[in-house]
CSV table of C-alpha atoms and ligand atoms in Angstrom, one decimal:
chain,number,residue,atom,x,y,z
T,6,MET,CA,-6.6,-22.2,13.2
T,7,ASN,CA,-5.2,-24.0,10.0
T,8,VAL,CA,-3.8,-21.5,7.5
T,9,GLY,CA,-3.0,-22.0,3.8
T,10,ILE,CA,-0.5,-19.5,2.2
T,11,ILE,CA,-0.2,-19.7,-1.6
T,12,GLY,CA,2.9,-18.5,-2.9
T,13,SER,CA,6.1,-18.3,-1.0
T,14,GLY,CA,7.6,-15.1,-2.2
T,15,THR,CA,8.1,-11.8,-0.3
T,16,MET,CA,4.6,-11.4,0.8
T,17,GLY,CA,3.5,-15.1,1.2
T,18,SER,CA,6.7,-15.9,3.4
T,19,GLY,CA,6.1,-12.8,5.6
T,20,ILE,CA,2.3,-13.5,5.9
T,21,ALA,CA,3.3,-17.2,7.0
T,22,GLN,CA,5.5,-15.7,9.7
T,23,VAL,CA,2.7,-13.5,11.1
T,24,ALA,CA,0.2,-16.4,11.2
T,25,ALA,CA,2.8,-18.7,12.7
T,26,THR,CA,3.8,-16.3,15.3
T,27,ALA,CA,0.0,-15.9,16.2
T,28,GLY,CA,0.0,-19.7,16.8
T,29,CYS,CA,-1.7,-20.9,13.6
T,30,LYS,CA,-0.6,-24.0,12.0
T,31,VAL,CA,0.6,-22.9,8.5
T,32,ASN,CA,1.0,-24.8,5.3
T,33,LEU,CA,3.1,-22.4,2.9
T,34,TYR,CA,2.7,-23.7,-0.7
T,35,ASP,CA,4.6,-22.8,-3.9
T,36,THR,CA,5.0,-24.4,-7.2
T,37,ASN,CA,8.7,-23.4,-7.2
T,38,GLN,CA,10.8,-25.6,-4.9
T,39,ALA,CA,13.7,-22.8,-4.7
T,40,ALA,CA,11.1,-20.2,-3.5
T,41,LEU,CA,10.1,-22.6,-0.7
T,42,ASP,CA,13.7,-23.3,0.2
T,43,LYS,CA,14.5,-19.6,0.2
T,44,ALA,CA,11.5,-18.8,2.3
T,45,LYS,CA,12.4,-21.4,4.9
T,46,SER,CA,16.0,-20.1,5.1
T,47,SER,CA,15.2,-16.5,5.2
T,48,LEU,CA,12.7,-17.1,8.0
T,49,ASN,CA,15.5,-18.8,10.0
T,50,LYS,CA,17.7,-15.8,9.4
T,51,ILE,CA,15.1,-13.2,10.6
T,52,LEU,CA,14.3,-15.3,13.7
T,53,LEU,CA,18.0,-15.4,14.5
T,54,ARG,CA,18.1,-11.7,14.2
T,55,LEU,CA,15.2,-11.4,16.6
T,56,ILE,CA,16.9,-13.6,19.1
T,57,GLU,CA,20.2,-11.4,18.7
T,58,LYS,CA,18.0,-8.4,19.4
T,59,GLY,CA,16.5,-10.0,22.4
T,60,ARG,CA,13.0,-9.9,21.1
T,61,ILE,CA,12.3,-13.6,21.2
T,62,ASP,CA,14.1,-16.6,22.7
T,63,GLU,CA,15.3,-20.0,21.2
T,64,SER,CA,12.0,-21.7,22.2
T,65,GLU,CA,9.9,-19.1,20.5
T,66,LYS,CA,12.0,-19.4,17.3
T,67,SER,CA,11.4,-23.2,17.5
T,68,ARG,CA,7.7,-22.7,18.0
T,69,ILE,CA,7.2,-20.3,15.0
T,70,GLN,CA,9.3,-22.6,12.8
T,71,GLY,CA,7.4,-25.7,14.1
T,72,ASN,CA,4.2,-24.1,13.0
T,73,ILE,CA,5.2,-23.8,9.4
T,74,SER,CA,5.1,-26.8,6.7
T,75,TYR,CA,6.5,-26.1,3.4
T,76,VAL,CA,4.5,-27.9,0.7
T,77,ASN,CA,4.5,-28.2,-3.0
T,78,ASN,CA,1.0,-29.7,-3.6
T,79,LEU,CA,-2.0,-27.4,-3.3
T,80,LYS,CA,-4.1,-30.6,-1.9
T,81,GLU,CA,-1.9,-30.2,1.1
T,82,LEU,CA,-4.0,-27.0,2.0
T,83,SER,CA,-7.2,-29.1,2.2
T,84,ASP,CA,-7.6,-28.8,6.0
T,85,SER,CA,-7.3,-25.0,6.1
T,86,ASP,CA,-9.8,-22.5,7.8
T,87,LEU,CA,-8.3,-19.6,6.0
T,88,THR,CA,-6.3,-19.5,2.9
T,89,ILE,CA,-4.4,-16.4,1.7
T,90,GLU,CA,-3.1,-16.1,-1.8
T,91,ALA,CA,0.0,-14.3,-2.6
T,92,ILE,CA,1.2,-15.3,-6.2
T,93,VAL,CA,2.0,-13.4,-9.4
T,94,GLU,CA,-0.3,-10.4,-10.0
T,95,GLU,CA,-2.2,-12.0,-12.9
T,96,LEU,CA,-5.9,-12.5,-12.9
T,97,ASP,CA,-6.2,-15.6,-15.1
T,98,ILE,CA,-3.6,-17.4,-13.0
T,99,LYS,CA,-5.1,-16.4,-9.8
T,100,LYS,CA,-8.6,-17.6,-11.0
T,101,LYS,CA,-7.2,-21.1,-12.0
T,102,VAL,CA,-5.7,-21.5,-8.6
T,103,PHE,CA,-8.7,-20.4,-6.8
T,104,SER,CA,-10.9,-22.6,-8.8
T,105,GLU,CA,-8.7,-25.7,-8.0
T,106,LEU,CA,-8.3,-24.9,-4.4
T,107,GLU,CA,-12.0,-24.8,-3.9
T,108,THR,CA,-12.3,-28.4,-4.8
T,109,TYR,CA,-9.9,-29.4,-1.9
T,110,VAL,CA,-11.0,-27.1,0.9
T,111,SER,CA,-14.1,-27.6,3.2
T,112,ASN,CA,-17.2,-25.3,2.3
T,113,ASP,CA,-16.6,-22.9,5.2
T,114,CYS,CA,-12.9,-22.3,4.4
T,115,ILE,CA,-12.3,-18.5,3.8
T,116,ILE,CA,-10.5,-18.1,0.4
T,117,ALA,CA,-8.5,-14.7,0.4
T,118,SER,CA,-6.2,-12.8,-1.8
T,119,ASN,CA,-3.4,-10.5,-1.0
T,120,THR,CA,-3.6,-8.6,-4.3
T,121,SER,CA,-2.7,-5.0,-4.6
T,122,SER,CA,-4.4,-4.1,-7.8
T,123,LEU,CA,-7.0,-6.6,-9.0
T,124,SER,CA,-10.6,-6.4,-8.2
T,125,ILE,CA,-11.6,-9.0,-5.3
T,126,ALA,CA,-15.1,-9.4,-7.3
T,127,SER,CA,-13.4,-10.6,-10.5
T,128,ILE,CA,-11.0,-13.0,-8.4
T,129,ALA,CA,-14.3,-14.2,-6.3
T,130,SER,CA,-16.0,-14.9,-9.7
T,131,SER,CA,-13.8,-17.9,-10.3
T,132,LEU,CA,-15.3,-19.6,-7.2
T,133,GLN,CA,-18.4,-21.8,-6.8
T,134,LYS,CA,-19.1,-20.1,-3.5
T,135,PRO,CA,-17.9,-16.5,-4.3
T,136,GLU,CA,-19.5,-15.2,-0.8
T,137,ARG,CA,-16.3,-16.9,0.9
T,138,CYS,CA,-13.9,-14.9,-1.1
T,139,ILE,CA,-12.2,-11.6,0.4
T,140,GLY,CA,-9.2,-9.4,0.0
T,141,ILE,CA,-6.8,-9.4,2.8
T,142,HIS,CA,-4.1,-6.9,1.7
T,143,PHE,CA,-0.8,-6.8,3.8
T,144,PHE,CA,2.0,-4.4,3.4
T,145,ASN,CA,5.6,-5.0,3.0
T,146,PRO,CA,7.4,-6.3,5.1
T,147,ALA,CA,4.2,-8.1,6.4
T,148,PRO,CA,5.7,-9.0,9.9
T,149,LEU,CA,6.6,-5.3,10.4
T,150,MET,CA,3.8,-3.3,8.9
T,151,LYS,CA,0.9,-3.0,11.4
T,152,LEU,CA,-1.9,-2.3,8.7
T,153,VAL,CA,-4.0,-4.8,6.9
T,154,GLU,CA,-6.6,-3.7,4.5
T,155,VAL,CA,-9.7,-6.1,4.4
T,156,ILE,CA,-11.7,-5.9,1.4
T,157,PRO,CA,-15.1,-7.4,1.0
T,158,ALA,CA,-16.3,-7.8,-2.7
T,159,ILE,CA,-19.8,-7.3,-3.7
T,160,GLN,CA,-20.1,-11.1,-3.4
T,161,THR,CA,-18.6,-11.5,0.2
T,162,SER,CA,-20.9,-12.5,3.0
T,163,GLN,CA,-21.0,-10.4,6.1
T,164,GLU,CA,-20.1,-13.5,8.2
T,165,ILE,CA,-16.8,-14.0,6.2
T,166,LEU,CA,-16.1,-10.3,6.5
T,167,HIS,CA,-16.5,-10.4,10.4
T,168,LYS,CA,-14.6,-13.7,10.7
T,169,SER,CA,-11.6,-12.2,8.6
T,170,ILE,CA,-11.6,-9.0,10.7
T,171,ASP,CA,-11.4,-11.1,13.9
T,172,THR,CA,-8.7,-13.3,12.7
T,173,ILE,CA,-6.5,-10.4,11.4
T,174,SER,CA,-7.0,-8.7,14.7
T,175,ASP,CA,-6.0,-11.7,16.6
T,176,TRP,CA,-2.8,-11.6,14.5
T,177,LYS,CA,-2.2,-8.3,16.2
T,178,LYS,CA,-2.6,-6.3,13.1
T,179,VAL,CA,-4.6,-3.0,12.7
T,180,VAL,CA,-7.6,-3.5,10.2
T,181,ALA,CA,-8.9,-0.9,7.9
T,182,VAL,CA,-12.0,-2.2,5.9
T,183,ALA,CA,-11.9,-0.8,2.4
T,184,LYS,CA,-14.4,-1.0,-0.4
T,185,ASP,CA,-13.4,-3.0,-3.6
T,186,THR,CA,-12.1,-0.1,-5.7
T,187,PRO,CA,-8.7,0.5,-7.4
T,188,GLY,CA,-5.9,0.9,-5.0
T,189,PHE,CA,-8.2,0.1,-1.9
T,190,ILE,CA,-7.2,2.8,0.7
T,191,VAL,CA,-3.4,3.2,0.8
T,192,ASN,CA,-2.4,2.9,-2.8
T,193,ARG,CA,-5.3,5.3,-3.8
T,194,VAL,CA,-4.8,8.0,-1.1
T,195,ALA,CA,-1.0,8.0,-1.3
T,196,ARG,CA,-1.0,8.8,-5.0
T,197,PRO,CA,-0.5,12.6,-4.7
T,198,PHE,CA,2.5,12.2,-2.4
T,199,TYR,CA,4.4,10.9,-5.6
T,200,GLY,CA,2.2,12.5,-8.4
T,201,GLU,CA,2.2,15.9,-7.0
T,202,ALA,CA,6.0,15.9,-6.2
T,203,LEU,CA,6.8,14.8,-9.6
T,204,ARG,CA,4.6,17.6,-11.0
T,205,ILE,CA,6.3,20.3,-8.9
T,206,TYR,CA,9.6,18.8,-10.3
T,207,GLU,CA,8.6,18.9,-13.8
T,208,GLU,CA,7.4,22.4,-13.7
T,209,GLY,CA,10.9,23.3,-12.6
T,210,LEU,CA,9.8,24.8,-9.3
T,211,ALA,CA,12.3,22.7,-7.3
T,212,ASP,CA,14.8,19.7,-7.5
T,213,PHE,CA,14.3,16.2,-6.0
T,214,ALA,CA,16.3,17.0,-2.8
T,215,THR,CA,14.6,20.3,-2.1
T,216,ILE,CA,11.1,18.6,-2.5
T,217,ASP,CA,12.2,15.8,-0.2
T,218,TRP,CA,13.6,18.3,2.4
T,219,SER,CA,10.4,20.1,2.3
T,220,MET,CA,8.2,17.2,3.0
T,221,LYS,CA,10.5,15.8,5.8
T,222,THR,CA,11.4,19.0,7.6
T,223,LEU,CA,7.9,20.8,7.4
T,224,GLY,CA,5.7,17.7,7.3
T,225,GLY,CA,7.5,15.3,9.4
T,226,PHE,CA,7.4,12.5,6.8
T,227,LYS,CA,10.0,9.8,7.4
T,228,MET,CA,11.1,9.8,3.7
T,229,GLY,CA,10.6,12.4,0.9
T,230,PRO,CA,8.6,11.4,-2.1
T,231,PHE,CA,11.7,10.9,-4.2
T,232,GLU,CA,13.5,8.8,-1.6
T,233,LEU,CA,10.5,6.7,-1.2
T,234,MET,CA,10.1,6.1,-4.9
T,235,ASP,CA,13.8,5.2,-5.0
T,236,PHE,CA,13.1,2.8,-2.3
T,237,ILE,CA,10.0,1.2,-3.6
T,238,GLY,CA,11.6,1.0,-7.1
T,239,ASN,CA,10.6,3.4,-10.1
T,240,ASP,CA,9.4,0.4,-12.1
T,241,VAL,CA,7.1,-0.9,-9.3
T,242,ASN,CA,5.8,2.6,-8.4
T,243,TYR,CA,5.2,3.7,-11.9
T,244,THR,CA,3.3,0.5,-12.6
T,245,VAL,CA,1.0,0.9,-9.6
T,246,THR,CA,0.4,4.4,-10.6
T,247,GLU,CA,-0.4,3.5,-14.2
T,248,SER,CA,-2.6,0.7,-13.2
T,249,VAL,CA,-4.7,3.0,-10.8
T,250,PHE,CA,-4.9,5.7,-13.5
T,251,LYS,CA,-6.4,3.2,-15.9
T,252,ALA,CA,-8.6,1.6,-13.3
T,253,PHE,CA,-10.2,5.0,-12.6
T,254,TYR,CA,-11.1,5.5,-16.3
T,255,TYR,CA,-8.0,7.9,-16.7
T,256,ASP,CA,-9.2,10.4,-14.1
T,257,PRO,CA,-6.4,13.2,-14.4
T,258,ARG,CA,-5.9,13.1,-10.8
T,259,TYR,CA,-4.0,9.8,-10.9
T,260,LYS,CA,-2.1,10.6,-14.2
T,261,PRO,CA,1.6,9.2,-14.1
T,262,ALA,CA,4.5,11.4,-14.9
T,263,PHE,CA,6.8,11.2,-17.8
T,264,THR,CA,9.8,11.8,-15.4
T,265,GLN,CA,9.1,8.5,-13.6
T,266,MET,CA,8.4,6.6,-16.8
T,267,ARG,CA,11.7,7.8,-18.3
T,268,PHE,CA,13.6,6.9,-15.0
T,269,ALA,CA,12.0,3.4,-15.2
T,270,GLU,CA,12.8,3.0,-18.8
T,271,ALA,CA,16.4,4.1,-18.2
T,272,GLY,CA,16.8,1.5,-15.6
T,273,TYR,CA,17.3,4.2,-12.9
T,274,LEU,CA,15.1,2.1,-10.6
T,275,GLY,CA,16.5,3.6,-7.4
T,276,ARG,CA,18.2,1.7,-4.4
T,277,LYS,CA,17.9,-1.8,-6.1
T,278,SER,CA,19.8,-0.6,-9.3
T,279,GLY,CA,22.2,1.9,-7.4
T,280,LYS,CA,20.7,4.7,-9.4
T,281,GLY,CA,17.3,6.6,-9.2
T,282,TYR,CA,16.7,10.2,-8.3
T,283,TYR,CA,19.7,9.7,-6.1
T,284,ASP,CA,22.9,7.5,-6.4
T,285,TYR,CA,23.3,4.7,-3.9
T,286,ASP,CA,26.6,2.9,-2.7
T,287,GLU,CA,26.7,-0.9,-2.7
T,288,SER,CA,25.0,-1.2,0.6
T,289,GLY,CA,22.0,0.7,-0.7
T,290,LYS,CA,22.7,3.9,1.3
T,291,PRO,CA,22.1,7.2,-0.7
T,292,ILE,CA,25.2,9.2,-1.7
T,293,ASN,CA,23.8,12.6,-2.6
T,294,SER,CA,20.4,12.8,-0.9
T,295,ASN,CA,21.2,15.0,1.9
T,296,SER,CA,22.8,17.8,-0.2
T,297,VAL,CA,20.0,20.1,0.9
T,298,THR,CA,20.2,21.9,4.2
T,299,SER,CA,18.0,24.3,5.9
T,300,SER,CA,20.1,27.3,4.9
T,301,GLY,CA,20.1,26.1,1.2
T,302,VAL,CA,16.2,26.1,0.9
T,303,GLU,CA,14.2,29.3,0.6
T,304,LYS,CA,11.6,29.0,3.3
T,305,SER,CA,8.6,30.2,1.2
T,306,LEU,CA,9.5,27.7,-1.5
T,307,SER,CA,9.5,25.0,1.0
T,308,GLU,CA,6.2,26.0,2.3
T,309,THR,CA,4.6,26.2,-1.1
T,310,ILE,CA,5.8,22.8,-2.0
T,311,PHE,CA,4.6,21.2,1.3
T,312,ASN,CA,1.3,22.8,1.3
T,313,ARG,CA,0.6,21.8,-2.1
T,314,VAL,CA,1.5,18.2,-1.7
T,315,LEU,CA,-0.4,17.9,1.6
T,316,VAL,CA,-3.7,19.7,0.3
T,317,MET,CA,-3.7,17.2,-2.6
T,318,LEU,CA,-3.2,14.3,0.0
T,319,ILE,CA,-6.0,15.8,2.2
T,320,ASN,CA,-8.3,16.2,-0.9
T,321,GLU,CA,-7.8,12.6,-1.9
T,322,ALA,CA,-8.5,11.3,1.6
T,323,ALA,CA,-11.7,13.5,1.9
T,324,ASP,CA,-12.9,12.3,-1.5
T,325,ALA,CA,-12.4,8.6,-0.4
T,326,LEU,CA,-14.6,9.4,2.5
T,327,HIS,CA,-17.0,11.2,0.2
T,328,LEU,CA,-17.4,8.0,-1.9
T,329,ASN,CA,-17.6,5.6,1.1
T,330,ILE,CA,-14.2,3.9,0.4
T,331,ALA,CA,-13.6,3.6,4.1
T,332,SER,CA,-14.6,5.2,7.5
T,333,ALA,CA,-12.9,8.4,8.6
T,334,GLU,CA,-11.1,6.4,11.3
T,335,ASP,CA,-10.0,3.6,8.8
T,336,LEU,CA,-8.7,6.1,6.3
T,337,ASP,CA,-6.4,7.8,9.0
T,338,SER,CA,-5.2,4.6,10.5
T,339,ALA,CA,-4.5,3.2,7.1
T,340,MET,CA,-2.2,6.1,6.3
T,341,THR,CA,-0.4,6.2,9.6
T,342,LYS,CA,0.0,2.5,10.0
T,343,GLY,CA,0.3,1.4,6.5
T,344,VAL,CA,2.8,3.9,5.3
T,345,ASN,CA,3.9,5.8,8.4
T,346,TYR,CA,2.6,9.0,7.6
T,347,PRO,CA,3.2,11.3,10.6
T,348,LYS,CA,-0.6,12.2,11.0
T,349,GLY,CA,-3.8,11.0,9.5
T,350,LEU,CA,-4.8,13.0,6.5
T,351,LEU,CA,-8.3,13.9,7.9
T,352,ALA,CA,-7.0,14.7,11.4
T,353,TRP,CA,-4.5,17.0,9.4
T,354,ALA,CA,-7.4,18.6,7.5
T,355,ASP,CA,-9.1,19.4,10.9
T,356,GLU,CA,-6.0,20.9,12.1
T,357,LYS,CA,-5.2,23.1,9.1
T,358,GLY,CA,-9.1,24.1,9.0
T,359,MET,CA,-11.6,23.3,6.2
T,360,GLU,CA,-11.5,26.9,4.9
T,361,TRP,CA,-7.6,26.6,4.3
T,362,CYS,CA,-8.0,23.4,2.6
T,363,VAL,CA,-10.8,24.6,0.1
T,364,SER,CA,-9.1,27.8,-0.7
T,365,ALA,CA,-5.7,26.0,-1.3
T,366,MET,CA,-7.6,23.6,-3.7
T,367,ASP,CA,-9.3,26.5,-5.3
T,368,GLU,CA,-6.1,28.4,-5.7
T,369,LEU,CA,-4.5,25.4,-7.5
T,370,TYR,CA,-7.7,24.9,-9.7
T,371,ASN,CA,-7.6,28.7,-10.7
T,372,GLU,CA,-4.1,28.5,-11.6
T,373,TYR,CA,-4.2,25.5,-13.8
T,374,HIS,CA,-7.8,25.0,-14.8
T,375,GLU,CA,-7.1,21.1,-14.7
T,376,ASP,CA,-9.6,18.6,-13.3
T,377,ARG,CA,-6.7,17.1,-11.4
T,378,TYR,CA,-7.1,20.1,-8.9
T,379,ARG,CA,-11.0,19.9,-8.5
T,380,CYS,CA,-11.8,20.4,-4.7
T,381,SER,CA,-13.7,17.4,-3.1
T,382,PRO,CA,-17.3,18.2,-2.6
T,383,LEU,CA,-17.2,17.0,0.9
T,384,LEU,CA,-14.4,19.4,1.9
T,385,ARG,CA,-16.6,22.1,0.4
T,386,LYS,CA,-19.6,21.0,2.4
T,387,MET,CA,-17.9,20.7,5.6
T,388,ASN,CA,-16.3,24.1,5.4
T,389,LYS,CA,-19.9,25.5,4.7
T,390,GLU,CA,-21.2,23.6,7.6
T,391,ASN,CA,-18.3,24.7,9.9
T,392,LYS,CA,-17.6,20.9,10.4
T,393,THR,CA,-14.6,18.8,11.4
T,394,PHE,CA,-13.9,15.1,10.6
T,395,PHE,CA,-13.3,14.2,14.3
X,430,NAI,P1,6.8,-12.7,-5.3
X,430,NAI,O1,7.2,-12.8,-6.8
X,430,NAI,O2,7.8,-12.5,-4.3
X,430,NAI,O3,6.2,-14.2,-5.0
X,430,NAI,C1,5.3,-14.7,-5.7
X,430,NAI,C2,5.4,-16.3,-5.5
X,430,NAI,O4,4.3,-17.0,-6.0
X,430,NAI,C3,6.7,-16.9,-6.2
X,430,NAI,O5,7.5,-17.6,-5.2
X,430,NAI,C4,6.1,-17.9,-7.3
X,430,NAI,O6,6.9,-19.0,-7.4
X,430,NAI,C5,4.7,-18.2,-6.7
X,430,NAI,N1,3.9,-18.6,-7.6
X,430,NAI,C6,3.6,-18.1,-8.9
X,430,NAI,N2,2.5,-18.6,-9.4
X,430,NAI,C7,2.1,-19.6,-8.7
X,430,NAI,C8,1.1,-20.7,-8.7
X,430,NAI,N3,0.4,-20.6,-9.9
X,430,NAI,N4,1.0,-21.5,-7.7
X,430,NAI,C9,1.8,-21.3,-6.6
X,430,NAI,N5,2.8,-20.4,-6.5
X,430,NAI,C10,3.0,-19.6,-7.5
X,430,NAI,O7,5.6,-11.7,-5.4
X,430,NAI,P2,5.1,-10.9,-3.9
X,430,NAI,O8,5.8,-9.4,-4.1
X,430,NAI,O9,5.1,-11.6,-2.8
X,430,NAI,O10,3.7,-10.5,-4.4
X,430,NAI,C11,2.6,-11.6,-4.3
X,430,NAI,C12,1.2,-10.8,-4.4
X,430,NAI,O11,1.1,-10.0,-3.3
X,430,NAI,C13,0.8,-10.1,-5.5
X,430,NAI,O12,-0.6,-10.3,-5.8
X,430,NAI,C14,1.2,-8.6,-5.2
X,430,NAI,O13,0.4,-7.7,-5.9
X,430,NAI,C15,0.7,-8.7,-3.7
X,430,NAI,N6,1.4,-7.7,-2.9
X,430,NAI,C16,2.7,-7.3,-3.1
X,430,NAI,C17,3.3,-6.3,-2.2
X,430,NAI,C18,4.8,-6.1,-2.4
X,430,NAI,O14,5.1,-5.1,-1.9
X,430,NAI,N7,5.6,-7.0,-3.0
X,430,NAI,C19,2.5,-5.7,-1.2
X,430,NAI,C20,1.2,-6.1,-1.0
X,430,NAI,C21,0.6,-7.0,-2.0
């Protein structure tokens, strides 16, 4: 299969590696020669590291590298069966590139976008044949993260959807099909992990380290919300939250937090700037994030924090199912494979019991009287009918 990748930055170069490893012939295109050179040399470094670790041998390295051509002319993508775009997140620029690309490729070439926040319908509208357009959303770093969200637009044909699912599965990725709605699955369902943690901090209930400790120790999350926000970058994470909030017509459930905005404004971006919710040394290791130990945290406070964030996550996942954003299976595999949650949120709901979920949400609602804490009708219905998700 011939694959064209547009944009050789963080995501494009990672996707090129995935496709080339799966045996595809890849043309990796960028307008910026320096970005192409960087992609080539970083792939070499990555593959050398894989040899050191004994994961691949020299001939596998040459095979992968031999499958990728670095090109600076969009016309070179003309023989593609599939193209995936990973350029700047700006609708007008993407539309321009897509309509030019369509003049070069054959009629049955799939034209996909790796966009995180734009609607696939709006990107597809730039094409003469919008039914060939689809969202194929990888996670960073693309070679390591198992999940790929596949997002058909309202224009997308069933044939293109099935071909895309088959191709991405052949690339040894786990596919979750999502409706073309803001944040797709992961960037929607994960919002309370950050938002509720920030709210708990803003109310003065606990500091960053205590909240992180609670989520890691009681929930089994690999990173706490504040560690993760520092890792992602407070500027990037804030922007995603703000764009999801706007895209949902200002639904209070997705409201961004002043705390994070101020951190982003101050340049306290996290790991990459050396300072965020924690301080980092030059190698990017946190200096003070482990200051909380089990003896330092009151158990009931930790439980309150963990239960509150967890039930908000469960509520979000249940509501996504209620609104047919994805199947229960895909919702759970998205969160475990895309952001390494220790358990799928709907499976977690089954474990906790619907009654617990509904009363935890109602307790929050009764305390705050904010729409943010409304219980998903699906949780209520399942509780009434004594049902489980799986
Ligand atoms: P990046 O900034 O690392 O790379 C973008 C590349 O596109 C640059 O090399 C740039 O020279 C090139 N480019 C810009 N305009 C172009 C044009 N008109 N034609 C050809 N090349 C052009 O960006 P990154 O992080 O790789 O993101 C790319 C896309 O992937 C965005 O749509 C983003 O929303 C999405 N995405 C990003 C994730 C991330 O964690 N960085 C995760 C998932 C999706």
